[in-house]
XYZ file of C-alpha atoms in Angstrom:
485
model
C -14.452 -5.737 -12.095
C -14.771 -7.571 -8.918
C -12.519 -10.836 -8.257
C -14.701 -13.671 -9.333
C -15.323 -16.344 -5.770
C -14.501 -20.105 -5.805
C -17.630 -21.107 -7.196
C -17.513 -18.691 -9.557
C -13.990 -19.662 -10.791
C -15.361 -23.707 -10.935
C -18.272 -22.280 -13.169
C -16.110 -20.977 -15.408
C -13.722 -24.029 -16.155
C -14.891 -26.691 -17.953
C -15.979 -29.772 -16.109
C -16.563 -33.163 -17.185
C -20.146 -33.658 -16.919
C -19.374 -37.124 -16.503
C -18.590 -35.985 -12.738
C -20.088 -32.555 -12.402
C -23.332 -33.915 -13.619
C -23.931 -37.721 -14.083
C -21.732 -40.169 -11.724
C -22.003 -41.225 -8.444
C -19.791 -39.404 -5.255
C -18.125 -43.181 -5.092
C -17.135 -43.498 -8.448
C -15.953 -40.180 -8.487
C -13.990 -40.419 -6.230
C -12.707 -43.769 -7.065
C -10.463 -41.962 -10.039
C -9.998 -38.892 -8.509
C -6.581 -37.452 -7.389
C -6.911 -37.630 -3.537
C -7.559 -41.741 -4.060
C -4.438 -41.999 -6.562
C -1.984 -40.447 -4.531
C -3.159 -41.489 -1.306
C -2.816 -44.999 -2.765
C 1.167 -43.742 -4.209
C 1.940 -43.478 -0.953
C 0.297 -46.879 0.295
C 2.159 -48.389 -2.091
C 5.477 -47.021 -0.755
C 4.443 -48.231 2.677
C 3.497 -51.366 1.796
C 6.955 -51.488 -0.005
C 8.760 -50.603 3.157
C 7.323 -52.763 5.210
C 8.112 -55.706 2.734
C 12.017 -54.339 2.792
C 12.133 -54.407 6.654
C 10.775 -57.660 6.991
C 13.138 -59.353 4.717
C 16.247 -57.802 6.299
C 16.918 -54.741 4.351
C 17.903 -51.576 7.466
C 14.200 -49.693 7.266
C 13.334 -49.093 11.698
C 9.946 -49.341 13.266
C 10.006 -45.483 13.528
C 10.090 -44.848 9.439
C 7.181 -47.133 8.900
C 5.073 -44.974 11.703
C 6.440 -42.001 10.359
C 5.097 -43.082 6.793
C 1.731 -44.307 8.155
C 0.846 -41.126 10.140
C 1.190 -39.370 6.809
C -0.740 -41.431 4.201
C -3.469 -39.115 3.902
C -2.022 -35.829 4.763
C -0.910 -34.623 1.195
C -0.322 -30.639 0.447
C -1.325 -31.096 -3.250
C 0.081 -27.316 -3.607
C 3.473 -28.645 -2.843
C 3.354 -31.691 -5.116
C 2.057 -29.027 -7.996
C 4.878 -26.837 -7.810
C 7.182 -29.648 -7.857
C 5.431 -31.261 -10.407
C 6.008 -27.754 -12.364
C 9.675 -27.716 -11.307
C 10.753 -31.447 -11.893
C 8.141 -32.517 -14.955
C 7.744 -35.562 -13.021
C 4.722 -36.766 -11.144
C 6.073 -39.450 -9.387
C 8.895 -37.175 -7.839
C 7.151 -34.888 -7.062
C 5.157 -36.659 -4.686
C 8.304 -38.677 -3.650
C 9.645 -35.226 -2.464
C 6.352 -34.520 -1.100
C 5.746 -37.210 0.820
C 9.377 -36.929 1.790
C 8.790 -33.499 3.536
C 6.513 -34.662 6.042
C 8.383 -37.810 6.653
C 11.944 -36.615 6.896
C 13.246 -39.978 8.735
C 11.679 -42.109 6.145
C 13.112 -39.619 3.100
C 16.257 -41.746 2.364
C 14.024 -45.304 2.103
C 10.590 -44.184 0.292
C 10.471 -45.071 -3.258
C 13.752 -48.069 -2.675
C 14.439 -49.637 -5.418
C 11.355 -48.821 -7.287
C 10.684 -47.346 -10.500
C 7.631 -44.994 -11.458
C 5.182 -47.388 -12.813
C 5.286 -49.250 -9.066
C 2.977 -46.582 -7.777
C 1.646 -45.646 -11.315
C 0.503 -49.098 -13.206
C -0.224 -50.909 -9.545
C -2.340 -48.303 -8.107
C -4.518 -48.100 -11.481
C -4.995 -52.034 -11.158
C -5.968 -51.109 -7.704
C -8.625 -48.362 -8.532
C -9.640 -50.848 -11.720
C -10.522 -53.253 -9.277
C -12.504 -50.927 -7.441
C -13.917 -49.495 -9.857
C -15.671 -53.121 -11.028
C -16.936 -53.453 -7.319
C -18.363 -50.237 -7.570
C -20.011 -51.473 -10.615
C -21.059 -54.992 -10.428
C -23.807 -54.494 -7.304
C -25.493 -51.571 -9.250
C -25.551 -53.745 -12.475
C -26.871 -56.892 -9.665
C -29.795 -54.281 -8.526
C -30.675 -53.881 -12.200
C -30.997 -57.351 -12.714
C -32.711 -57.881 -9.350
C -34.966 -55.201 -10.227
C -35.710 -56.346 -13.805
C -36.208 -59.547 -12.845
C -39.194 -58.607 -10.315
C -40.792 -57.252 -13.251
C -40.730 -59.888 -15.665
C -42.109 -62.450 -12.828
C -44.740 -59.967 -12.739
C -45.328 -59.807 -16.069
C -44.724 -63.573 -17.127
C -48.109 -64.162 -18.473
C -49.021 -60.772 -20.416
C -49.253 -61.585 -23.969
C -48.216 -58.869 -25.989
C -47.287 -58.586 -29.619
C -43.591 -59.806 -30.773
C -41.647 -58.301 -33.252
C -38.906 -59.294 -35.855
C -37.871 -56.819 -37.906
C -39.817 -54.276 -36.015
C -42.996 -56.037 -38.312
C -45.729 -57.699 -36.064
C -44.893 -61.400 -35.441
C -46.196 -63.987 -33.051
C -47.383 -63.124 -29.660
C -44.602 -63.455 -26.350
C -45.022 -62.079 -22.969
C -44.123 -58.547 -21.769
C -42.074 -60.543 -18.843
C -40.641 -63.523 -21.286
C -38.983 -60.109 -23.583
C -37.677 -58.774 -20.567
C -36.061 -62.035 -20.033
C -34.117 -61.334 -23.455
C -32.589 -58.109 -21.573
C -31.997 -60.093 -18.217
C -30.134 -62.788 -20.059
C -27.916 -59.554 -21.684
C -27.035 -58.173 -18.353
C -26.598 -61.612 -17.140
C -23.388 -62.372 -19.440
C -22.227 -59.117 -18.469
C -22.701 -59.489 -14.968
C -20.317 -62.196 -15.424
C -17.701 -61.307 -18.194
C -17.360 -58.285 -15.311
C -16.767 -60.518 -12.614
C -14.053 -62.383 -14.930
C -12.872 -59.357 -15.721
C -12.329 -58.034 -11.988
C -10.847 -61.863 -10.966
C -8.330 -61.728 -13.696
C -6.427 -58.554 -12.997
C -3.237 -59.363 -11.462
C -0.864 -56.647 -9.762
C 2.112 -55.655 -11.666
C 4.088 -56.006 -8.348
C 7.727 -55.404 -7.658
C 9.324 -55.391 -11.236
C 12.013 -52.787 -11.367
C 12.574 -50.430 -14.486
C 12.135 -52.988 -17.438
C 10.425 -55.672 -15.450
C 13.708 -58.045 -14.545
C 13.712 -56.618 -11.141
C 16.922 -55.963 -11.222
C 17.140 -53.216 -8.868
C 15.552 -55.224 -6.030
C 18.102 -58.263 -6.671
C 20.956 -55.602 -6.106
C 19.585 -54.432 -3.329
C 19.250 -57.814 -1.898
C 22.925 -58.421 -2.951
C 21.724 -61.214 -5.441
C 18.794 -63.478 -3.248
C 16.132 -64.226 -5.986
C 14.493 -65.566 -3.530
C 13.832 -62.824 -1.579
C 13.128 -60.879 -4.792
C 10.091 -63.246 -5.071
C 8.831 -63.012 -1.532
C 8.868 -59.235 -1.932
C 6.738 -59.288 -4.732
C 4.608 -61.835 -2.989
C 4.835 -59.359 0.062
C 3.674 -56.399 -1.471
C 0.839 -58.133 -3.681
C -0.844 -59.365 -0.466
C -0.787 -56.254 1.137
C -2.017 -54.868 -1.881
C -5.179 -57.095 -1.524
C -4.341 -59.369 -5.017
C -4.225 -62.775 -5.033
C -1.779 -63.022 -7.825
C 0.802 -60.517 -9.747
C 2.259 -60.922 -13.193
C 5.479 -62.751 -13.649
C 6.518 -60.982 -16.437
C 6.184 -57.748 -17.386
C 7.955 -54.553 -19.134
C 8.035 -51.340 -17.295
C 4.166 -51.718 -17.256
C 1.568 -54.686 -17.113
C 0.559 -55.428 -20.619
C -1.689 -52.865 -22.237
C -4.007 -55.639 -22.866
C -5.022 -55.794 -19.893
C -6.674 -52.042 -20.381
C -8.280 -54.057 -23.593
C -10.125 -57.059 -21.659
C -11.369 -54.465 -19.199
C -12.794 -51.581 -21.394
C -14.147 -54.249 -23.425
C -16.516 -55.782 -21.082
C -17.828 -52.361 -20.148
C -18.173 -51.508 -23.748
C -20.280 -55.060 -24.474
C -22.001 -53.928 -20.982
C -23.248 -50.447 -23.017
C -23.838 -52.309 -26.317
C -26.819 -54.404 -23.581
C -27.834 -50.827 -22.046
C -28.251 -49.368 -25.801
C -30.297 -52.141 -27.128
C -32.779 -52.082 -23.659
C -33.069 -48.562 -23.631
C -33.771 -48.247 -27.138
C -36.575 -51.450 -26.563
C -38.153 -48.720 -23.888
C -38.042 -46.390 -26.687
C -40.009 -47.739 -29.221
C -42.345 -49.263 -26.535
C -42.791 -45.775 -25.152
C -43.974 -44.538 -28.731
C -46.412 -47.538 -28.924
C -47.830 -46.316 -25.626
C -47.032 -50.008 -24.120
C -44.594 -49.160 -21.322
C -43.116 -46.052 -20.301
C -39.915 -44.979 -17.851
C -41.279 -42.956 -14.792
C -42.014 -39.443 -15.817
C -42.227 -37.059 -12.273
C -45.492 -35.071 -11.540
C -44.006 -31.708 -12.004
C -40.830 -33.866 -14.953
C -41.512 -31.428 -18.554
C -41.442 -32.948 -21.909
C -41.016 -30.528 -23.856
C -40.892 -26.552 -23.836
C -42.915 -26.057 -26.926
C -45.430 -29.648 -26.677
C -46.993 -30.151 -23.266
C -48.336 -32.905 -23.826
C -44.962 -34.978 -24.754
C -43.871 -37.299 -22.272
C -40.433 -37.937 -23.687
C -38.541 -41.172 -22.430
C -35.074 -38.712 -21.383
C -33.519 -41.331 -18.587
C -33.676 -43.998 -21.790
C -31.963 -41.365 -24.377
C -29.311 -40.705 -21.608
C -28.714 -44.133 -21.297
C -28.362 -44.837 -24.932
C -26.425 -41.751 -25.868
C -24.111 -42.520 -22.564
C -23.559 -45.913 -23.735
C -22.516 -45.139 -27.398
C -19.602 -43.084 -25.576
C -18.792 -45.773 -23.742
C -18.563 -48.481 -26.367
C -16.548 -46.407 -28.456
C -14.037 -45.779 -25.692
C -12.497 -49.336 -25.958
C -10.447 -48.318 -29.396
C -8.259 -46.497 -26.889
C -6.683 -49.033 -25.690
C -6.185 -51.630 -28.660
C -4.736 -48.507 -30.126
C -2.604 -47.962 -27.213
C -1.684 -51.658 -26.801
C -0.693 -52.125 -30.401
C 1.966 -49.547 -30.375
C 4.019 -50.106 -26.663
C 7.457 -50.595 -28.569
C 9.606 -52.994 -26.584
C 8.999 -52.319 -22.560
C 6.847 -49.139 -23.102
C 6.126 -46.060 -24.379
C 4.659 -43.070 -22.575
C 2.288 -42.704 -25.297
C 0.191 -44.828 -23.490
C -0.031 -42.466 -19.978
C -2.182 -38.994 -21.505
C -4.659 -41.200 -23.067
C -5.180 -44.109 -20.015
C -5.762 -40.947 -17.827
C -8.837 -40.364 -19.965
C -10.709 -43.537 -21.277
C -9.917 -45.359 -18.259
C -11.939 -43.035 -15.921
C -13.985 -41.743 -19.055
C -15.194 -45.841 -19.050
C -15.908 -46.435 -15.340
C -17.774 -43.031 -15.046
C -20.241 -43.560 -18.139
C -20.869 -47.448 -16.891
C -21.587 -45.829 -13.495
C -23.676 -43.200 -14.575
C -25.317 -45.563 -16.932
C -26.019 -48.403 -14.343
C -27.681 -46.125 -12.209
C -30.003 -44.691 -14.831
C -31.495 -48.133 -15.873
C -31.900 -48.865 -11.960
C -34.200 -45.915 -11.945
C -35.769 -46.684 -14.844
C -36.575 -50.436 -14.251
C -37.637 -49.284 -10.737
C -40.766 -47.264 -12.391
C -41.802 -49.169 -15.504
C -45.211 -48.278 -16.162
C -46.918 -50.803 -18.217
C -50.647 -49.941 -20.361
C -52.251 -53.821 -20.763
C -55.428 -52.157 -22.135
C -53.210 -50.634 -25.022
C -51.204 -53.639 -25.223
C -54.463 -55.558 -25.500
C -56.316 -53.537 -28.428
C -52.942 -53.984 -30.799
C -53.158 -57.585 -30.379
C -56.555 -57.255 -31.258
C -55.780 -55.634 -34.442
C -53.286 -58.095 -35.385
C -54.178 -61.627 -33.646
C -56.925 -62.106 -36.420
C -54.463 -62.494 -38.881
C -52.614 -64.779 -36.737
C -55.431 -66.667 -35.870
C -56.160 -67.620 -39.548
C -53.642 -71.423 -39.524
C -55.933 -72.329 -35.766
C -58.589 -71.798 -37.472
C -58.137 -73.795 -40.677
C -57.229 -76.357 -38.121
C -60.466 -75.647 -36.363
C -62.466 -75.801 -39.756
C -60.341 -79.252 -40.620
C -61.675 -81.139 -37.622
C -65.198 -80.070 -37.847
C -64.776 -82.089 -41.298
C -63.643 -79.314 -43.674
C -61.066 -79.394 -46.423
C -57.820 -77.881 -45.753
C -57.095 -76.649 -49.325
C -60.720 -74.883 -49.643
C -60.526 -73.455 -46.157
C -57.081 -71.925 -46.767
C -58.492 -70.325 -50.436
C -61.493 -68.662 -48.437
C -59.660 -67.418 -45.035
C -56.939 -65.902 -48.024
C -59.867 -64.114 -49.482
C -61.488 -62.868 -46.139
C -57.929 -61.481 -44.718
C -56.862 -59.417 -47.915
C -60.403 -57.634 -47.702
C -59.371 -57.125 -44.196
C -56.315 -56.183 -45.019
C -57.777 -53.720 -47.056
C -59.966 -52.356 -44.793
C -56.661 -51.750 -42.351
C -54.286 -50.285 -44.632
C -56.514 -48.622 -47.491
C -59.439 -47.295 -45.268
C -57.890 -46.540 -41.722
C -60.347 -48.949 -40.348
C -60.199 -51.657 -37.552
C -59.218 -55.096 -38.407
C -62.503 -56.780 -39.085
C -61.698 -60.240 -40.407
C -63.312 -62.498 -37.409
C -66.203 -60.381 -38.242
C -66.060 -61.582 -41.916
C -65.796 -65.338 -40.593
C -68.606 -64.915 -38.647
C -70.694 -63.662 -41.853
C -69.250 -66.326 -43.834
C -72.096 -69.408 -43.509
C -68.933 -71.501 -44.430
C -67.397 -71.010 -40.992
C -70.259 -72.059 -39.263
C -69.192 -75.483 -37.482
C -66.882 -73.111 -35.518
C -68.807 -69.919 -34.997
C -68.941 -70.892 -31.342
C -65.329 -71.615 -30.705
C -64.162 -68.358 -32.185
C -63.133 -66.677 -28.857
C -61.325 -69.699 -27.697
C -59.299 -69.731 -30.558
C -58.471 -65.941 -30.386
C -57.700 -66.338 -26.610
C -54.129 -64.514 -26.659
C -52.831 -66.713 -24.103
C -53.042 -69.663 -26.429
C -50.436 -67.803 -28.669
C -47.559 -66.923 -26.400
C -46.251 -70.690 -26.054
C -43.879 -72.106 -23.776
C -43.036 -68.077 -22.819
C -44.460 -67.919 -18.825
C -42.922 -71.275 -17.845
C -39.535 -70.467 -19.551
C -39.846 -67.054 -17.897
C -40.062 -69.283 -14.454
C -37.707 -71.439 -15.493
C -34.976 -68.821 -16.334
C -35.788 -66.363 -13.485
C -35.155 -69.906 -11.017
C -32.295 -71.602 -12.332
C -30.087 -68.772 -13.782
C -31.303 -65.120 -12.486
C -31.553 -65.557 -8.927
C -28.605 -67.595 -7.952
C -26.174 -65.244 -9.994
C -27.492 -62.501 -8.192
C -27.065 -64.331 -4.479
C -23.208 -63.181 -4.198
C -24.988 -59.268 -4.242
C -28.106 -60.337 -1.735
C -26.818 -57.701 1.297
C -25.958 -54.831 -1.407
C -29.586 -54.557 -3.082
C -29.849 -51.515 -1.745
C -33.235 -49.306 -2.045
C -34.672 -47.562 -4.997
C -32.254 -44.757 -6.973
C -33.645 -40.942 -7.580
C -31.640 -39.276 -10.425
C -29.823 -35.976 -9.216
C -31.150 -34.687 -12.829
């Protein structure tokens, strides 16, 4: 048996497809080790440099000695001493400590292990909503291109998936804008409120940092104020236990899940209107439906999206779970599951994100198909406009109602009993009754005169609350997103 090569060994480990298949190299790499522990030992140097400048006896040539290494990490060392010590954070202490021997006795001073652990996840959650919020921004952008487009294509409306009154195919994609909209900003609230956790010592009194600076609170405070600068927040918790507040981990997953709940309902939208033959997601010249049906053009980027998003929105029972049961200052319950739904969350957004980009970047739309269902439906519609119709050509309302009743349940009939086409404007024009408005007929079924107020509030909404939200994300629009699969 021959010794099986690297990419053999890879292939026979389970991967998360959420990388190996789906996400982007960026948000990959966002949560992956090489950004986490390159970030430890930022945080250590950013610590440092805080200590030195308030007095404490750190020298110029420890802080070079600590920035010439930030990015050279032997991850083989820090796993065997990982093994040996069953301690992360030491082991990369002593790691980072053997290729900075001068700055071994000040690395790690006065810190405990949630410095490096809780503030470099605030870091990477912060990046990880930049990462997010110009894809969701291109969505938008992209969406919103289409429903200008399609402002004034009437097209039948449904409420309870029954035909109702007439809308526009750009006025319902208004109704998924507006969705993406709120999430656009609950995820820029989201991103603004995280604070850093800071320089907070074992329990969060900072106890260890007052000793070291032989009782100066003040001092205590600048170094927190230090360290969050450098850090690149604006602000950093006052209080905390040995970690930030699991609720934190709540507010964020939970925007991301509301973000999938919008993905889920637009995606399944594309669905249905892919089964009605309405609008369709790209499908590729050589893309196969199906193995056994060649003739099925299935809508797959829309299923991935809504069987993506389900993961996500269920991911955010993680962390109430975890926040409900941090007894006191913490519990390292809390640490094996963050590692997963954290990431797990960011990844499926991503992944997600991208998905509808491509999608809403080749919406194919069928107005001739969209055209003969109204036509099979607008009769019925039609029947109060023309009662109206019958009313000022000097008819009686009350008569007029009893014989368009009559006329639609034969048509009715006709539809649902015999297969047949919906023939009841037919029937009115056979009916001598009808005949002050014989000639205005087609006005009165002119679909445009059904949809409303829809194009101009499509206008409306696209001006006043689309495009400005979407001017913060103007240089990051990017081009148009292929799928790797």
């Amino acid at each position: 048996m021959t010794t099986p090569g690297a990419e053999e060994d890879a292939l026979a480990r389970y991967r998360s497809p959420l990388v190996s298949r789906y996400a982007s190299a960026e948000m990959a790499f966002n949560f992956s080790e090489r950004k986490k522990f390159s970030t430890w030992r930022r945080l250590w140097l950013y610590l440092a440099q805080a200590e030195k400048s308030l007095g404490l006896p750190i020298t110029d040539e420890q802080i070079q000695e600590m920035e010439a290494n930030l990015d050279n990490i032997d991850f083989k060392m820090a796993a065997e001493e990982e093994k040996k010590l069953r301690h992360d954070v030491m082991a990369h202490v002593h790691t980072f400590a053997h290729c900075c021997p001068k700055a071994a006795a000040i690395i790690h001073l006065g810190a405990t292990s949630c410095y490096v652990g809780d503030n470099t996840d605030l870091i990477v959650l912060r990046d990880g909503f930049n990462l997010l919020l110009p894809k969701l921004a291109r969505v938008i952008s992209r969406l919103a291109d289409f429903a200008e487009k399609y402002a004034e294509l009437p097209t039948l409306g449904f409420t309870h998936y029954q035909p109702a009154q007439l809308t526009t195919v750009g006025k319902r994609c208004c109704l998924w804008i507006q969705d993406l909209c709120m999430d656009l900003q609950k995820l820029e609230r989201a991103r603004d409120d995280l604070r850093f956790r800071g320089v907070k010592g074992t329990t969060g009194t900072q106890a260890s940092f007052l000793q070291l600076f032989e009782g100066d609170h003040s001092k205590v405070e600048e170094l927190d104020r230090l360290v969050t600068a450098k850090a690149g927040f604006k602000r950093a918790y006052i209080v905390t236990g040995q970690t930030y507040s699991r609720k934190v981990d709540i507010e964020v997953m939970s925007v991301l899940a509301s973000l999938g709940a919008s993905i889920h309902k637009i995606c399944t939208d594309i669905r249905l209107l892919a089964n009605l033959k309405e609008i369709e997601e790209p499908f590729e010249k050589d893309q196969i439906g199906s193995s056994a049906m060649p003739y099925k053009r299935n809508p797959m980027r829309s299923e991935r999206c809504c069987s993506l998003a389900r993961h996500l929105m269920t991911l955010v029972l993680d962390p109430l779970q975890t926040a409900s049961v941090q007894w006191f200052e913490r519990t390292l319950d809390d640490s094996a599951n963050r590692r997963v739904c954290l990431a797990e969350a960011f990844l499926t957004a991503d992944i997600i994100l991208s998905t509808l980009q491509n999608i809403s970047e080749g919406l194919v739309v069928y107005p001739k198909v969209i055209a003969r269902r109204i036509r099979q439906e607008l009769p019925f519609m039609a029947t109060e406009n023309i009662i109206m119709a019958m009313v000022k050509a000097g008819g009686n309302r009350q008569d007029c109602h009893e014989k368009i009743r009559v006329l639609s349940q034969q048509a009715a009939a006709v539809v649902k009993q015999d297969g047949g086409d919906n023939d009841l404007i037919d029937r009115v024009r056979a009916d001598p009754y009808f005949s002050p408005i014989h000639g205005h007929l087609e006005s009165l079924l002119d679909p445009s005169s059904f949809t409303g107020r829809a194009p101009q509030q499509v206008a409306k909404f696209l001006k006043e609350e689309v495009r400005p939200a979407l001017v913060p994300y103007q240089d990051k629009m990017g081009g148009k997103i292929e799928l790797a699969l």
